PDB file of C-alpha atoms in Angstrom:
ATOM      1  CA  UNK R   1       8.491  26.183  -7.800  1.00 42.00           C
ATOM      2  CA  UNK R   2       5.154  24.510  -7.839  1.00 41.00           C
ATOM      3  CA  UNK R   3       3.219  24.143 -11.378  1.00 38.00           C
ATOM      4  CA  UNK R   4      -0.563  23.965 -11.654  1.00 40.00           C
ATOM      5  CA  UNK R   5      -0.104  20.860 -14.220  1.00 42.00           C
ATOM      6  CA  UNK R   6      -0.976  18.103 -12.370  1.00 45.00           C
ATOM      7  CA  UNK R   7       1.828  14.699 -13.264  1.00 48.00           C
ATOM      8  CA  UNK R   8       3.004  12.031 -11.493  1.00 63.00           C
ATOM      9  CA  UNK R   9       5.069  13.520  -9.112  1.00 85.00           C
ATOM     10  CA  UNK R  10       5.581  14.194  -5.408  1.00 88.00           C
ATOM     11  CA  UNK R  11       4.828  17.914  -4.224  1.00 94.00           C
ATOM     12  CA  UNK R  12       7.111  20.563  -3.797  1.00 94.00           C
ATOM     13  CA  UNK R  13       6.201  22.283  -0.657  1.00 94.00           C
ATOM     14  CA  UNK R  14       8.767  23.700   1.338  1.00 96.00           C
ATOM     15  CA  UNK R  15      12.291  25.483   0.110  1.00 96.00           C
ATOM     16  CA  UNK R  16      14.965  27.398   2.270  1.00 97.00           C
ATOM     17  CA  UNK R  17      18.325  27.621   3.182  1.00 97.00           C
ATOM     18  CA  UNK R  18      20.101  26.198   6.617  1.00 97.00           C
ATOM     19  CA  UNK R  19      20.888  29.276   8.658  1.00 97.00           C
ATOM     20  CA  UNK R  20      23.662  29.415  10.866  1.00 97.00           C
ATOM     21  CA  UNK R  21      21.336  29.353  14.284  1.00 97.00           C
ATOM     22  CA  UNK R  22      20.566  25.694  12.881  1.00 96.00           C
ATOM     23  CA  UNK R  23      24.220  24.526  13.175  1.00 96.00           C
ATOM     24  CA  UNK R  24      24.856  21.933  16.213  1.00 94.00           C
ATOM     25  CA  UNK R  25      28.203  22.143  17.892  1.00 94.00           C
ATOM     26  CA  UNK R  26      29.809  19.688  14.583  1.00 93.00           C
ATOM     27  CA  UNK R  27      29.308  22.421  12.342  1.00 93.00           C
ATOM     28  CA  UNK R  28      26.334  20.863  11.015  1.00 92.00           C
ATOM     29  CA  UNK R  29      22.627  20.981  10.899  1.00 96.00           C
ATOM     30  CA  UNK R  30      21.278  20.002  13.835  1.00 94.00           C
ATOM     31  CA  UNK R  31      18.483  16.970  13.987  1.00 93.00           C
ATOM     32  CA  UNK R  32      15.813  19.230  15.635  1.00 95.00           C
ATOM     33  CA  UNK R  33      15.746  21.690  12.359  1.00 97.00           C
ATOM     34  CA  UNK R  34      15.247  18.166  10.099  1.00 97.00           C
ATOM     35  CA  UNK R  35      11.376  17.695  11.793  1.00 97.00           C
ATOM     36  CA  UNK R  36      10.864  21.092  11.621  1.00 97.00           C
ATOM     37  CA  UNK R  37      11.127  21.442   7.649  1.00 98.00           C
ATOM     38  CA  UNK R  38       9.229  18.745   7.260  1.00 98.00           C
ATOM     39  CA  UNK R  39       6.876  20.478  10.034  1.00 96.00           C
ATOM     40  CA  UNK R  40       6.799  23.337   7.942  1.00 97.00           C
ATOM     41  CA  UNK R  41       5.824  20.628   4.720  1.00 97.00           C
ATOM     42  CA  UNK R  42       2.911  19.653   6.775  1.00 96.00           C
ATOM     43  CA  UNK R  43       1.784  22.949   7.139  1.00 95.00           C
ATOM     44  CA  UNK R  44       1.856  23.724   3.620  1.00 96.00           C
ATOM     45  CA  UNK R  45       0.298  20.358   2.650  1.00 97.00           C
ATOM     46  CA  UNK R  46      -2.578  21.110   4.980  1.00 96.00           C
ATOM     47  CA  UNK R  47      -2.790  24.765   3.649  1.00 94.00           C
ATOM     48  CA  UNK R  48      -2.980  23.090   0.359  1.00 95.00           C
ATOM     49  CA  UNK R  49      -5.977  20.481   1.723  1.00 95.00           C
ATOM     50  CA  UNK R  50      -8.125  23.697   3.049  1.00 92.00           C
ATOM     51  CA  UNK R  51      -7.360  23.646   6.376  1.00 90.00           C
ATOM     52  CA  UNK R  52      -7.719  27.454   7.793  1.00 83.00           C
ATOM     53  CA  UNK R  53      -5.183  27.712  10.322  1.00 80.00           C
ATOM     54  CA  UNK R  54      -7.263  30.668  11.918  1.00 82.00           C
ATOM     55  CA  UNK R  55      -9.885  27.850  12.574  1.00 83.00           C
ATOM     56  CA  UNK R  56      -7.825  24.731  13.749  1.00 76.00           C
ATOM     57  CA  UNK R  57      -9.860  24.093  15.802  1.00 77.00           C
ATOM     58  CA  UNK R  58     -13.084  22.894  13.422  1.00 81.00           C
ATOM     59  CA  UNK R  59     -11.081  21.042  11.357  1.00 86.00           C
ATOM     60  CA  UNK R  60      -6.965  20.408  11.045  1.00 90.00           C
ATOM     61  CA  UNK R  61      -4.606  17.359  11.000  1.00 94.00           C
ATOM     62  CA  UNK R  62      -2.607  16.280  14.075  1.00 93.00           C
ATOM     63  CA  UNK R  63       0.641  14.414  13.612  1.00 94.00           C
ATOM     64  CA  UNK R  64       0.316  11.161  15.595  1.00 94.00           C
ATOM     65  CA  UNK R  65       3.272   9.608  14.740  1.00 93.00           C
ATOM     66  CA  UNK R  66       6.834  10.173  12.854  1.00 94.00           C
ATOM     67  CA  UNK R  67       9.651   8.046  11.759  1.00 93.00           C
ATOM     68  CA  UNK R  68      12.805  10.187  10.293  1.00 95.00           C
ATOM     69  CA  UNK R  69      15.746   8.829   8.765  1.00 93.00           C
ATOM     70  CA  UNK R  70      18.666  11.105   8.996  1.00 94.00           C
ATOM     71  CA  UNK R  71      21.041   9.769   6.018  1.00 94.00           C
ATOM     72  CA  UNK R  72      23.662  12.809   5.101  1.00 95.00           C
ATOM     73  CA  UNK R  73      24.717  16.294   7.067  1.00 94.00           C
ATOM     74  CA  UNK R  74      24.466  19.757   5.658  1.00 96.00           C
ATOM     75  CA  UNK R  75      26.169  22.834   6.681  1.00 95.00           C
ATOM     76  CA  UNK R  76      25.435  26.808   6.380  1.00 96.00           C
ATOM     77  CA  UNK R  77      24.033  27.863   3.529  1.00 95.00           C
ATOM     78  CA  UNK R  78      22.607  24.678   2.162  1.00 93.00           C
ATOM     79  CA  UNK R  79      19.653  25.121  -0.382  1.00 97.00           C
ATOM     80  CA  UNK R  80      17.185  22.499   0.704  1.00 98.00           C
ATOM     81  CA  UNK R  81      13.569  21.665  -0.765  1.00 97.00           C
ATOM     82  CA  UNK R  82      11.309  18.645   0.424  1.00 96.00           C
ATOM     83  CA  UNK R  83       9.685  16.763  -1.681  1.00 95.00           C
ATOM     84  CA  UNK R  84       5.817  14.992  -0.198  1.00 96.00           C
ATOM     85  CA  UNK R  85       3.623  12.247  -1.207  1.00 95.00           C
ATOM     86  CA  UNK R  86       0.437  10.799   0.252  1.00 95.00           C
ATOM     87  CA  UNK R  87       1.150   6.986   0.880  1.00 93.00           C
ATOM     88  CA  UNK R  88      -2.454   6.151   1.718  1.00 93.00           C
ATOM     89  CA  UNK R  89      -5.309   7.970   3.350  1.00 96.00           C
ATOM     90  CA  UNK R  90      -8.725   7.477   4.905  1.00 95.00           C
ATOM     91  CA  UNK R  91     -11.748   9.520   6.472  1.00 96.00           C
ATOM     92  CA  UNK R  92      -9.738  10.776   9.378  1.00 96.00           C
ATOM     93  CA  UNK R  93      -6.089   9.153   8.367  1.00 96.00           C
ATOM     94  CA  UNK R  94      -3.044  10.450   6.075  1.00 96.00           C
ATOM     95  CA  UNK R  95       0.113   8.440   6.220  1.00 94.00           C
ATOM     96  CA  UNK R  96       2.376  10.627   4.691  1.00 95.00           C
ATOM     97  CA  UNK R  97       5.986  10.148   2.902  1.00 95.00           C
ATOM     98  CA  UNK R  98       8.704  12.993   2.623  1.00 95.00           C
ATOM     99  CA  UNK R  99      11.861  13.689   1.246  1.00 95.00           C
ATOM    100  CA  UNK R 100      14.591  16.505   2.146  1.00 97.00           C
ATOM    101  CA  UNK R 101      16.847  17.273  -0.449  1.00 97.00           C
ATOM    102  CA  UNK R 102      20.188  19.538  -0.906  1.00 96.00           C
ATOM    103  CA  UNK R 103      21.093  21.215  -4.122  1.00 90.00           C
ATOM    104  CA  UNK R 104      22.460  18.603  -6.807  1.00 90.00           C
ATOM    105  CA  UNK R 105      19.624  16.235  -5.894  1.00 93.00           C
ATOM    106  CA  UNK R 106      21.337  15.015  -2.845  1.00 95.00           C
ATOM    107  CA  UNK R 107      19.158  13.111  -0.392  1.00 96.00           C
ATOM    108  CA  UNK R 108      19.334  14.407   3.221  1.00 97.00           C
ATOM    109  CA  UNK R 109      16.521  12.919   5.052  1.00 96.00           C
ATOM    110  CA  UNK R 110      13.003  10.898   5.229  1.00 95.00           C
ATOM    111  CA  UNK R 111       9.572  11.252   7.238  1.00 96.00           C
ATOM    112  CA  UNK R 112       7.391   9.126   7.271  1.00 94.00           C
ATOM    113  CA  UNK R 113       4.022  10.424   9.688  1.00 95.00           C
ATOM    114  CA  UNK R 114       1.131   9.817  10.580  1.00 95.00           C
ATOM    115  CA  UNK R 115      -1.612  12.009  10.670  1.00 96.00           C
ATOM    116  CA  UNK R 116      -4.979  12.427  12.057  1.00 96.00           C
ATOM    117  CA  UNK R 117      -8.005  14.887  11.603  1.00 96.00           C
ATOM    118  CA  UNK R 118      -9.590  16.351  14.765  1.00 95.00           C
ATOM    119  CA  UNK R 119     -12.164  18.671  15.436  1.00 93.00           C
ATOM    120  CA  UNK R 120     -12.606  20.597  19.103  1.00 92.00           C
ATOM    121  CA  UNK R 121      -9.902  17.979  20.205  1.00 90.00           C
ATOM    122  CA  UNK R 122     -11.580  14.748  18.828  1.00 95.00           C
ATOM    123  CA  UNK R 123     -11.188  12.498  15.763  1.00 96.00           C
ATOM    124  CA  UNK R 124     -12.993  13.021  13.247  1.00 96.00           C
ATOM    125  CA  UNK R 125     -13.714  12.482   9.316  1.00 97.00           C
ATOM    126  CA  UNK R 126     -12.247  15.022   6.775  1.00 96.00           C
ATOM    127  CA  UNK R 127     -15.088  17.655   4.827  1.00 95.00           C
ATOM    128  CA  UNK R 128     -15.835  16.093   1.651  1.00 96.00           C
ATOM    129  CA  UNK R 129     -13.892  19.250   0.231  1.00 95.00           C
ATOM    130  CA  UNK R 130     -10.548  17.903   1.893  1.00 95.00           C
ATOM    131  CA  UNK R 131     -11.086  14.384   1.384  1.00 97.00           C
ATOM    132  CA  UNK R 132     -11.591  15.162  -2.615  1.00 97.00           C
ATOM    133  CA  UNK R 133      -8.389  17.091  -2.347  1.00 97.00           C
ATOM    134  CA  UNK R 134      -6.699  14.374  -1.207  1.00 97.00           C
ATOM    135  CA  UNK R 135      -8.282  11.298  -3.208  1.00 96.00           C
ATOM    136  CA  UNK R 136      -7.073  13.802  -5.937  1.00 96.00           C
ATOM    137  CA  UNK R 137      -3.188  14.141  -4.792  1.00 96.00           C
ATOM    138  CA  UNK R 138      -3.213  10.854  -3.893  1.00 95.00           C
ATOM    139  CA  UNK R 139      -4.766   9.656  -7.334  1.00 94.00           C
ATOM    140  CA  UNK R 140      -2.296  11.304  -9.037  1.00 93.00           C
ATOM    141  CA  UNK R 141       1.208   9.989  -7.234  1.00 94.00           C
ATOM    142  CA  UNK R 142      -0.345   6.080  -6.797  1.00 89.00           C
ATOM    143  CA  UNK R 143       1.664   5.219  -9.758  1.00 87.00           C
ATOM    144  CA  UNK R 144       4.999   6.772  -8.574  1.00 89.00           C
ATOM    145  CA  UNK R 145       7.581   3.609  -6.913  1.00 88.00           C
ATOM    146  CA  UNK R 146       7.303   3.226  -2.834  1.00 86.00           C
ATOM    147  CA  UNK R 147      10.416   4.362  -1.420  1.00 82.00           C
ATOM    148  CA  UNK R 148      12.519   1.831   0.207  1.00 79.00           C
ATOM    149  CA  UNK R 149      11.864   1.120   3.936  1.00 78.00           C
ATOM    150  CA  UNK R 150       8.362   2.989   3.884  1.00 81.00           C
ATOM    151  CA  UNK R 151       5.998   1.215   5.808  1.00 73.00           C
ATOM    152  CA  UNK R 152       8.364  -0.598   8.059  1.00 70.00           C
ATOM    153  CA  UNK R 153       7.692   1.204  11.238  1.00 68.00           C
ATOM    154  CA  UNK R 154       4.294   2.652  10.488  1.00 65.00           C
ATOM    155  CA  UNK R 155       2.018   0.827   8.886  1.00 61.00           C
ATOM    156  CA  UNK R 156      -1.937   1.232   8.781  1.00 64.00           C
ATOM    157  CA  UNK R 157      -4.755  -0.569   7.691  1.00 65.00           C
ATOM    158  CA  UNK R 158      -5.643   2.618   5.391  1.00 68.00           C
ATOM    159  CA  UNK R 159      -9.007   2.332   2.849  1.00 69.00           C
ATOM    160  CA  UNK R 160      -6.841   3.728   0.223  1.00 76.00           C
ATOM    161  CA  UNK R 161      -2.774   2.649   0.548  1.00 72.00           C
ATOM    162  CA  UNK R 162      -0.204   2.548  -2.025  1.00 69.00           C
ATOM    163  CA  UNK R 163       1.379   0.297   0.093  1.00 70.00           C
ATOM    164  CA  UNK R 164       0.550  -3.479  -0.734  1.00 64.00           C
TER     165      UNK R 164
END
């Protein structure tokens, strides 16, 4: 799913199917399963970064804050993939964007988080090797449009934002 050319684009990093455990009593999926694909996008994201999840300890991100929009149901069966982009970033800091589709390109839902890096339970800055990582990521999707409403309930003062 995921190419080693690097274009403007956000990152495919998560792809499943809703299983019938994540039904609610409507017949649809249930909100809970929503933040945990894009749970599951973190974790690959921060795979992706160099965090070694053996070690989370020295070094990981910790989600401080998330704002999902729910915006259509799906039901059993349902191929979904997220889509995630890197909104701005600094030292310790990524504010994060995400995007959970359906097949046929239908939208589903939106994350926006916040995320911090900690060490032995305290902030702290990113390795250079992370923080090169994501200037890179970050370099690469700056010119892609801001999605509508990101920004209105989290917003940082981040060194590096595509967020004006």
């Amino acid at each position: 799913m995921e190419s080693n050319v690097m274009t403007p684009a956000a990152m495919y990093l998560w792809e499943g199917s809703v299983l019938p455990e994540w039904l609610d009593y409507n017949g649809h999926m249930t909100e809970h399963r929503y933040l945990h694909i894009f749970s599951d996008s973190s974790d690959a994201l921060y795979a992706k970064l160099g965090v070694v999840f053996e070690k989370a300890a020295e070094g990981s991100y910790y989600t401080m804050e998330t704002h999902l929009r729910h915006l259509a149901e799906t039901h059993v069966g349902g191929s979904l993939w997220t889509e995630t982009e890197i909104l701005g970033y600094d030292e310790k800091r990524l504010h994060l964007f995400r995007r959970l589709f359906e097949s046929g390109g239908k939208l589903l839902a939106t994350a926006e988080h916040l995320a911090l890096h900690v060490a032995h339970s305290k902030s702290c800055a990113a390795s250079g090797d992370m923080l090169t990582k994501v200037a890179s990521i970050f370099a690469n999707q700056n010119e892609l449009p801001v999605a509508e409403r990101v920004g209105s309930v989290l917003r940082q003062p981040l060194r590096h934002t595509r967020l004006r």
